[in-house]
PDB file of C-alpha atoms in Angstrom:
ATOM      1  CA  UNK P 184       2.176  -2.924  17.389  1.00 56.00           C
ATOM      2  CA  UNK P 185       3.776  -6.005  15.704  1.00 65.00           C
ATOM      3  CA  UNK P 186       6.800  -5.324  13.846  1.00 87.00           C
ATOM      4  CA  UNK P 187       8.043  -7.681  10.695  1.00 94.00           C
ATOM      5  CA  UNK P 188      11.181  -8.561   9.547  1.00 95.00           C
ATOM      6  CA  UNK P 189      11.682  -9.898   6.118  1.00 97.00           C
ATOM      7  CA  UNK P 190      15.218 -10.488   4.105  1.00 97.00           C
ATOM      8  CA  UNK P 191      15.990  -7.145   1.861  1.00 97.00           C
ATOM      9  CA  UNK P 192      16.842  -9.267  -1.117  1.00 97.00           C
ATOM     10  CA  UNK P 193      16.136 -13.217  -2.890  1.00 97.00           C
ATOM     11  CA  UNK P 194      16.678 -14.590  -5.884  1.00 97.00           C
ATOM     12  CA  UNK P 195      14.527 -16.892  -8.096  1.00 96.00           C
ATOM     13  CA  UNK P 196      14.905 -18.976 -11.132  1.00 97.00           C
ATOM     14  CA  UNK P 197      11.399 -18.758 -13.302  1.00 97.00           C
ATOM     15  CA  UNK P 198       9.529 -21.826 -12.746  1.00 96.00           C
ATOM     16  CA  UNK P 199      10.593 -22.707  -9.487  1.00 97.00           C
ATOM     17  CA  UNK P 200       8.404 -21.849  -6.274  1.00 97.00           C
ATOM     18  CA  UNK P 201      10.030 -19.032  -4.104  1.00 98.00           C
ATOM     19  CA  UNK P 202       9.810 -18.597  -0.860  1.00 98.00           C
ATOM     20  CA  UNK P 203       9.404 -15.622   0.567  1.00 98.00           C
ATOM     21  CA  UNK P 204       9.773 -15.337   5.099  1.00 98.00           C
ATOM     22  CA  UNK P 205       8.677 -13.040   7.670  1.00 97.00           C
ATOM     23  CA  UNK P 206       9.067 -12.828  11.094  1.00 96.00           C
ATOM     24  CA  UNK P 207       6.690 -11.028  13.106  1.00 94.00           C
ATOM     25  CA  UNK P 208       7.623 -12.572  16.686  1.00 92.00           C
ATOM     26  CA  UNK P 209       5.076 -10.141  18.521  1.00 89.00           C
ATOM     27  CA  UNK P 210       1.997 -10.627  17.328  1.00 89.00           C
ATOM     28  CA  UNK P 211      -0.840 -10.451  19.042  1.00 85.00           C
ATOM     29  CA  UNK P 212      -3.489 -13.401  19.024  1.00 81.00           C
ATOM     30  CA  UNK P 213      -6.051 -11.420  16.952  1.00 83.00           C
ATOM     31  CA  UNK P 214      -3.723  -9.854  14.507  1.00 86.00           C
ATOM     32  CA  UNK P 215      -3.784 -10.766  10.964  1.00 89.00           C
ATOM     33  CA  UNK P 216      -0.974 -10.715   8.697  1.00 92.00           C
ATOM     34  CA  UNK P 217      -0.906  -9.229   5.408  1.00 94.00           C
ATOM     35  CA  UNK P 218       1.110  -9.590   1.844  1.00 96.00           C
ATOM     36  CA  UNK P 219       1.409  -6.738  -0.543  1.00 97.00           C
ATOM     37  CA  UNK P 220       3.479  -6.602  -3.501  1.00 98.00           C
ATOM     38  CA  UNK P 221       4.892  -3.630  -5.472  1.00 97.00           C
ATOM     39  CA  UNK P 222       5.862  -3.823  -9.571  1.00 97.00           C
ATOM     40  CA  UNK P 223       8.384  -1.191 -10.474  1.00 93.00           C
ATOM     41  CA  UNK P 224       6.339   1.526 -11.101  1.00 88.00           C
ATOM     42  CA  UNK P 225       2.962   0.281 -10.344  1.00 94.00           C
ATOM     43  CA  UNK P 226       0.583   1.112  -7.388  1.00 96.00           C
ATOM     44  CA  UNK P 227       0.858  -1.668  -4.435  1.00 96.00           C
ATOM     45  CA  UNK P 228      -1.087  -5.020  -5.228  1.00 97.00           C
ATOM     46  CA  UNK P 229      -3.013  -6.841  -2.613  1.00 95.00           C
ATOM     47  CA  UNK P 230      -2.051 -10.259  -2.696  1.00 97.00           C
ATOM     48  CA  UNK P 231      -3.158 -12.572   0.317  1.00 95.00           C
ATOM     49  CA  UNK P 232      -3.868 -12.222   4.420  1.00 93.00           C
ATOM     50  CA  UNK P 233      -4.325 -14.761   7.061  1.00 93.00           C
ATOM     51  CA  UNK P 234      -4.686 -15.090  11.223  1.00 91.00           C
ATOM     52  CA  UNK P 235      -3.993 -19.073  11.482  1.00 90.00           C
ATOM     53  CA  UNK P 236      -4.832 -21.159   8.983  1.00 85.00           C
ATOM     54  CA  UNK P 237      -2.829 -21.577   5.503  1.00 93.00           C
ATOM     55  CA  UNK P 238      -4.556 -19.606   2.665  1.00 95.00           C
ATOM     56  CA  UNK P 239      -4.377 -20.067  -0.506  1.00 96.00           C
ATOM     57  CA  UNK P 240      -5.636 -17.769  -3.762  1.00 96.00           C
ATOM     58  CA  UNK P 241      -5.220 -17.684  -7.124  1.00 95.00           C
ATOM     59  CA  UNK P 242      -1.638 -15.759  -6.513  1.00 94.00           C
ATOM     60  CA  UNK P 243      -0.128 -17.416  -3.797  1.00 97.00           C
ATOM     61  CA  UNK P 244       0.135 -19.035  -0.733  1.00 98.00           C
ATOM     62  CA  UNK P 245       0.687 -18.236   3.093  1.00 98.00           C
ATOM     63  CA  UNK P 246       1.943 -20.623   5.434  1.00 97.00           C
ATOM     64  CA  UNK P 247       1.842 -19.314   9.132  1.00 96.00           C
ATOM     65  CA  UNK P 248       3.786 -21.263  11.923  1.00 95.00           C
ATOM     66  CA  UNK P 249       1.836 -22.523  14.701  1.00 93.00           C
ATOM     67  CA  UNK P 250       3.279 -20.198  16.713  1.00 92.00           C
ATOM     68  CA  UNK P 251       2.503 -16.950  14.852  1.00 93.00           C
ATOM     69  CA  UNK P 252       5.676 -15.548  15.065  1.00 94.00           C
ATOM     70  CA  UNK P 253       6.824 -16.041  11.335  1.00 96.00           C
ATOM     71  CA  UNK P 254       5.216 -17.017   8.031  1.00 97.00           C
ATOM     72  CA  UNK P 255       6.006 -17.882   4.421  1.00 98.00           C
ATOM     73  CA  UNK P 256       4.736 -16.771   1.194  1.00 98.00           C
ATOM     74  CA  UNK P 257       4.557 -19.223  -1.472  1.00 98.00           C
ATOM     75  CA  UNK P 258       4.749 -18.669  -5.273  1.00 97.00           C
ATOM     76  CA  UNK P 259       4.147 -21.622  -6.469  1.00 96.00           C
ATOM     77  CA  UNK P 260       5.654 -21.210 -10.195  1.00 95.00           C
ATOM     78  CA  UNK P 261       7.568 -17.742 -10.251  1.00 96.00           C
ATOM     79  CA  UNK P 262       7.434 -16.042 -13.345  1.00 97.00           C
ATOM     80  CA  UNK P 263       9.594 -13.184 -14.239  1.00 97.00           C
ATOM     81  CA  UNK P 264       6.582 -10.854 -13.791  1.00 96.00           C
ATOM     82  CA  UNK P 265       6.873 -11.805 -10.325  1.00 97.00           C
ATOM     83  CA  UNK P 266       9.974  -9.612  -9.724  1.00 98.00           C
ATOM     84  CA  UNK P 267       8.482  -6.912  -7.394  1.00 98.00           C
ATOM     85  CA  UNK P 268       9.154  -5.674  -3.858  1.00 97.00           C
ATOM     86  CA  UNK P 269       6.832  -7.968  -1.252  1.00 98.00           C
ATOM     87  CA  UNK P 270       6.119  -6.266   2.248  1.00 97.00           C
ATOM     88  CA  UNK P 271       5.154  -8.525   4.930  1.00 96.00           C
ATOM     89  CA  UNK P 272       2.814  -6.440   6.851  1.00 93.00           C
ATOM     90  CA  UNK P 273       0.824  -6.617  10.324  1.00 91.00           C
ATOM     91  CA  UNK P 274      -1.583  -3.787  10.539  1.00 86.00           C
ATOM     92  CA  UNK P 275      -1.693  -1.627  13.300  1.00 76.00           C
ATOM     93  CA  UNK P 276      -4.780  -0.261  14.839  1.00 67.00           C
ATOM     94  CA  UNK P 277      -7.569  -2.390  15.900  1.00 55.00           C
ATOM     95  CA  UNK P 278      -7.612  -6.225  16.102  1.00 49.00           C
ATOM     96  CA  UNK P 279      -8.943  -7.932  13.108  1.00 46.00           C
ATOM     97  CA  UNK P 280      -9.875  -6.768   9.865  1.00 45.00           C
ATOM     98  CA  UNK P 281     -11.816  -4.022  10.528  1.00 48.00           C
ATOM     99  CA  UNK P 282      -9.161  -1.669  10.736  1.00 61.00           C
ATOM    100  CA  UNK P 283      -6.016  -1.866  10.208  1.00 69.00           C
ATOM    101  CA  UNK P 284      -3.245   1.035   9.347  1.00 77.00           C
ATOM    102  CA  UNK P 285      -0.646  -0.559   6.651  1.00 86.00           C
ATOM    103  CA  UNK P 286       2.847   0.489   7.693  1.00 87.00           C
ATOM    104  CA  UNK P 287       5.068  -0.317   4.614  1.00 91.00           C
ATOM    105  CA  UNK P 288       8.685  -1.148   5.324  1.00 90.00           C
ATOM    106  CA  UNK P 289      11.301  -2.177   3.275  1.00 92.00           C
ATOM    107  CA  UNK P 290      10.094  -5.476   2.222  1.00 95.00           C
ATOM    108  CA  UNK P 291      11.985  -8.217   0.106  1.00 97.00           C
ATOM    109  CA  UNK P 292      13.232  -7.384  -3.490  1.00 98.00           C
ATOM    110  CA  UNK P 293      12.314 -10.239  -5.039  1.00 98.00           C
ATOM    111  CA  UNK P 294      13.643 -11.196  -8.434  1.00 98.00           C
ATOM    112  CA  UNK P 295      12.969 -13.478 -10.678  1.00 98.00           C
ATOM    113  CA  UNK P 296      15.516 -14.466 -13.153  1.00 96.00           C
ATOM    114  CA  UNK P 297      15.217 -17.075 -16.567  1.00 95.00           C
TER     115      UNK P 297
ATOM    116  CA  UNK N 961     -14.717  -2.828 -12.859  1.00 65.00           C
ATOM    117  CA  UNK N 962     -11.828  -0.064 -13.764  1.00 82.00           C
ATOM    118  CA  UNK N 963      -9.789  -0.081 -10.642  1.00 95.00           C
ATOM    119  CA  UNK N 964      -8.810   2.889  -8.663  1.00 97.00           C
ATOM    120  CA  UNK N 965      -8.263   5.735 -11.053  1.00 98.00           C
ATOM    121  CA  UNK N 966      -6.357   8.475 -10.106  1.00 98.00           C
ATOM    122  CA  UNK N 967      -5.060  11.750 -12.561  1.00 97.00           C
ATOM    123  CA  UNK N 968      -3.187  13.149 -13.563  1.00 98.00           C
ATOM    124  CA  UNK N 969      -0.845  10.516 -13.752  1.00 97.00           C
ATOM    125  CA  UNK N 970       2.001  12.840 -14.100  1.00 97.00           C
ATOM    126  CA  UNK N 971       1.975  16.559 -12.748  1.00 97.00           C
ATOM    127  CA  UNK N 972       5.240  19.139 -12.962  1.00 98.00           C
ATOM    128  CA  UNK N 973       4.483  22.199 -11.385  1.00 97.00           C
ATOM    129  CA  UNK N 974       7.237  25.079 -10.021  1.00 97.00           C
ATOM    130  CA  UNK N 975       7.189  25.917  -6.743  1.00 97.00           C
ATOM    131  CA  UNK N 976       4.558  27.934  -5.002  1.00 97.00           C
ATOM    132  CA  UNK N 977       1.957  26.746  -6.896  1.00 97.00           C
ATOM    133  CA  UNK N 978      -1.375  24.793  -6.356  1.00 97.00           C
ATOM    134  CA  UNK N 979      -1.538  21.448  -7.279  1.00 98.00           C
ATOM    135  CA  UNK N 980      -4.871  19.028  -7.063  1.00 98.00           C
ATOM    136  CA  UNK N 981      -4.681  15.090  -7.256  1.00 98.00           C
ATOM    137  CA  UNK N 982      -7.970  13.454  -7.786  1.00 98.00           C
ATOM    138  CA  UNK N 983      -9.001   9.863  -7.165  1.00 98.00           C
ATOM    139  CA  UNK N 984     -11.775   8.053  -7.708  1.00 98.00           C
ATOM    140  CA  UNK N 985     -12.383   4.902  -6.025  1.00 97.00           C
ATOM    141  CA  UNK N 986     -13.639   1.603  -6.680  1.00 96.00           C
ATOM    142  CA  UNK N 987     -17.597   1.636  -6.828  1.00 95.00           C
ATOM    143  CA  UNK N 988     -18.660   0.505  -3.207  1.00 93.00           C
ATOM    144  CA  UNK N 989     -15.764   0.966  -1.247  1.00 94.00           C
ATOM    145  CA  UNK N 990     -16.752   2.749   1.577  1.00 91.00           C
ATOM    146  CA  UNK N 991     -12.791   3.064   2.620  1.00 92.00           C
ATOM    147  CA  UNK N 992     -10.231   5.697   0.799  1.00 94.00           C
ATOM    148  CA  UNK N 993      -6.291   6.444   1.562  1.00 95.00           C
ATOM    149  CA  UNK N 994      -3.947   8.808   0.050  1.00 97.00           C
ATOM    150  CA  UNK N 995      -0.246   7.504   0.254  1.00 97.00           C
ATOM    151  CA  UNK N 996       2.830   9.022  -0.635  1.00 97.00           C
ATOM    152  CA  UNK N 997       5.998   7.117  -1.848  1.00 96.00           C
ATOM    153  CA  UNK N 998       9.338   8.602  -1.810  1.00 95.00           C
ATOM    154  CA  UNK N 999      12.948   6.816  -1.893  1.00 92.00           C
ATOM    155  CA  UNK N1000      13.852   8.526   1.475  1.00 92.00           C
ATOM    156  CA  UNK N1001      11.135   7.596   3.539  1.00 91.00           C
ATOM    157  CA  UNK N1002       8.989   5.240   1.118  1.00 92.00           C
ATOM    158  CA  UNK N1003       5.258   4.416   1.082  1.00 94.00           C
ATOM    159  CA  UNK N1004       3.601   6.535   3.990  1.00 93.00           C
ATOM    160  CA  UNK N1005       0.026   6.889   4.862  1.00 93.00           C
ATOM    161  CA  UNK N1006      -1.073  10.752   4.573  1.00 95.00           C
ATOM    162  CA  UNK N1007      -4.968  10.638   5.489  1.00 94.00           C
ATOM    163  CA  UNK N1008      -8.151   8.033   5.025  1.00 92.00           C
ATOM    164  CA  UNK N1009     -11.843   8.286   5.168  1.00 93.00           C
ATOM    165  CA  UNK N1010     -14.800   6.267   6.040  1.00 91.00           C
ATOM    166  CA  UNK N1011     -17.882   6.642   4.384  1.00 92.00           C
ATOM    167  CA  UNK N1012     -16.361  10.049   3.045  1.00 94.00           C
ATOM    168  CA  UNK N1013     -15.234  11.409   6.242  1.00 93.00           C
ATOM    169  CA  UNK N1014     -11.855  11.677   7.151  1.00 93.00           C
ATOM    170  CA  UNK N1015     -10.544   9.636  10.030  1.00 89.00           C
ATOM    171  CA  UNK N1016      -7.165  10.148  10.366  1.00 88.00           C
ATOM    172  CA  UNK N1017      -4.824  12.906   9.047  1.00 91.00           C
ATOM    173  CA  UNK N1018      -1.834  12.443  11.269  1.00 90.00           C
ATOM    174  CA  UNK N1019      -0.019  11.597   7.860  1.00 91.00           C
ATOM    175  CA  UNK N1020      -0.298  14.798   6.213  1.00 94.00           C
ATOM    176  CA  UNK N1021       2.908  16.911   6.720  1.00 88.00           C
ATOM    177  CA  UNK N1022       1.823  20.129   7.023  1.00 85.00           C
ATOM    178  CA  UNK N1023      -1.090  22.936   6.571  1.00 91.00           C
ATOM    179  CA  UNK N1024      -0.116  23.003   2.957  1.00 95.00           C
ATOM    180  CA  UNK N1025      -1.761  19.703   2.351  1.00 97.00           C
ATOM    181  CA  UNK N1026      -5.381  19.498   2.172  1.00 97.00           C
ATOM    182  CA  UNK N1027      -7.762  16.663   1.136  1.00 98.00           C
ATOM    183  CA  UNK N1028     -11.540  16.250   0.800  1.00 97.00           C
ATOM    184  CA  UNK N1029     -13.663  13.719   0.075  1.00 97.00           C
ATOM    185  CA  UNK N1030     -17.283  14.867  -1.078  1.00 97.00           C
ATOM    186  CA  UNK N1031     -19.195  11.781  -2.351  1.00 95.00           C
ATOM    187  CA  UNK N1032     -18.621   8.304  -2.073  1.00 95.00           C
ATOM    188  CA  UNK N1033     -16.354   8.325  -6.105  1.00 95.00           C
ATOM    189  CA  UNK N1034     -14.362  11.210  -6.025  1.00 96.00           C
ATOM    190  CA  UNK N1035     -11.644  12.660  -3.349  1.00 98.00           C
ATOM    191  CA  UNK N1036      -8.897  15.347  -3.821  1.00 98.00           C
ATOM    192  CA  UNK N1037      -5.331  15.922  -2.361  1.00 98.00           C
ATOM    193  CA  UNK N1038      -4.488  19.492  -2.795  1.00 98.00           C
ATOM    194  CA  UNK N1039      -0.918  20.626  -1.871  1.00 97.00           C
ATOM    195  CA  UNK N1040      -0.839  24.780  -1.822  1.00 97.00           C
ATOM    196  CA  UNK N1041       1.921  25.889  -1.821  1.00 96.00           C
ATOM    197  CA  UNK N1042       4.053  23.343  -3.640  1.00 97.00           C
ATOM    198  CA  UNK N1043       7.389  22.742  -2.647  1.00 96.00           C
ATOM    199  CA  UNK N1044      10.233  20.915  -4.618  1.00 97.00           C
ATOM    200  CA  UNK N1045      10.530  18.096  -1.019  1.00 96.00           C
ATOM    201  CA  UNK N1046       6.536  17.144  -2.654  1.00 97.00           C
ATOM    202  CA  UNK N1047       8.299  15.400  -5.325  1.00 97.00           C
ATOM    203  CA  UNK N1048       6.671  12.380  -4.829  1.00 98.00           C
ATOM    204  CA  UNK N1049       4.220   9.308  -6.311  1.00 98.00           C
ATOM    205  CA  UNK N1050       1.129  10.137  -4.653  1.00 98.00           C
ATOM    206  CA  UNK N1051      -1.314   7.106  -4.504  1.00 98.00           C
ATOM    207  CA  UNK N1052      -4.754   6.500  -3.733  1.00 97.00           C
ATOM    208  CA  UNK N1053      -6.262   3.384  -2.564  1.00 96.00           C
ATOM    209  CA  UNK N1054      -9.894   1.996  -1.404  1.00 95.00           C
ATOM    210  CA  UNK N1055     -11.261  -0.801   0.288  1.00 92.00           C
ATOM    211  CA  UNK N1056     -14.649  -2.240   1.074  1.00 88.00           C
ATOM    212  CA  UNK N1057     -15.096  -3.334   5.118  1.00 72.00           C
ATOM    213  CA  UNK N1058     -11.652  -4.868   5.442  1.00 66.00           C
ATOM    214  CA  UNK N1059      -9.775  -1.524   5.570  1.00 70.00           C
ATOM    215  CA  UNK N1060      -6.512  -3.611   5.573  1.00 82.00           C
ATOM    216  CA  UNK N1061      -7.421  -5.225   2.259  1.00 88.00           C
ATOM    217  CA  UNK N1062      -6.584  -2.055   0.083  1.00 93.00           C
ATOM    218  CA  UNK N1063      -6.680  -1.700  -4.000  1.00 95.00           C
ATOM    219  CA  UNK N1064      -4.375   0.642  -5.119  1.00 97.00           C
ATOM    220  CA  UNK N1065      -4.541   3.611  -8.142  1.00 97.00           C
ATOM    221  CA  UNK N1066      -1.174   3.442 -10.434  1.00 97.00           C
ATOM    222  CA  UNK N1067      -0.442   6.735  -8.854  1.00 97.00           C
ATOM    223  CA  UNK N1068       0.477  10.075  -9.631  1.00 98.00           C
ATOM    224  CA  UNK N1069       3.998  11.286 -10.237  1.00 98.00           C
ATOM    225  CA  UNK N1070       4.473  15.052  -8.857  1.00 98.00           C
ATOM    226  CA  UNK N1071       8.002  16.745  -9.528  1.00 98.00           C
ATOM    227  CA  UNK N1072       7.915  20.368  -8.168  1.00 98.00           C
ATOM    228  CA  UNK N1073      10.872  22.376  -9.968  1.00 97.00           C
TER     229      UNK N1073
END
């Protein structure tokens, strides 16, 4: 099972893009990776997965390295409601989408500042 | 559509006694989860079901914890008897195919005095 391993705190001025990394040096070719964020308080929020290619949405982006091992979420104008823990996940379980068990580390406290 | 709505969204309760979480899912979703968040060991899967039938349970911590699932909008979490180390937020979550792709409920906060 791939394991990730993101920074435990960044900083971000409001308006500017921040940059959030992961490493997740052993995944396997047909595992996806997955971005979840949590607002203090608030349930978990779904925000963007990918096996290769960039993605983009209407939240954010995700670069992945050619490689596989690491990748980079993207928000492109940080706002302060953007201050939320971000996990970095790659779910366990079966390859692909069908299944995959989220295991929810510690994640990155992001936070947004004026 | 509403979300994943789960209640009560606060519960206090003394030790020893029942306590029932309920969720409802988000119409369609033929995936549910229960989660459990505390500051110790933070957001862990308890239990899911597919198509109302419950998968995996290696999550739940003991005999005291129960959950159902019987029709595609409504599941349960039932913790008898309570115990003040169930202080937790509880969540529910659902998903449609992609079982990784998971909406969350805004939880439910148990203390147990």
């Amino acid at each position: 099972d791939a394991k990730t391993t993101q920074p435990t705190s960044m900083d971000c001025a409001e308006g500017r893009a921040a940059n959030l990394p992961c490493n997740h040096s052993t995944i396997s070719g047909n595992e996806y990776v997955y971005w979840y964020r949590q607002i203090h308080s608030q349930g978990p929020q779904y925000i963007i997965h990918g096996l290769k290619n960039n993605e983009t949405n209407e939240m954010a982006s995700l670069i992945i390295t050619e490689d596989r091992k690491s990748s980079t979420l993207i928000l492109p104008h940080a706002t302060l409601r953007d201050t939320a823990v971000y996990y970095c996940i790659v779910p366990t379980g079966a390859g692909g989408t069908s299944y995959g068990k989220l295991t929810f580390g510690q994640g990155t406290i992001l936070t947004v500042h004026p | 559509d509403a979300g994943v709505i789960q209640s009560p969204r606060h519960e206090v309760t003394e030790m020893g006694q029942e306590v029932t979480l309920r969720c409802k899912p988000i119409s369609g979703h033929d995936y549910l989860f229960w989660y459990r968040q505390t500051m110790m060991r933070g957001l862990e899967l308890l239990i899911y079901f597919n198509n109302n039938v419950p998968i995996d349970d290696s999550g739940m911590p003991e005999d005291r914890f129960s959950a159902k699932m019987p029709n595609a909008s409504f599941s349960t979490l039932k913790i008898q008897p309570s115990e003040p180390r169930d202080s937790a937020v509880y969540f529910c979550a659902s998903s449609l195919l992609s079982a990784s792709e998971q909406y969350f409920g805004p939880g439910t906060r148990l203390t147990v005095t």
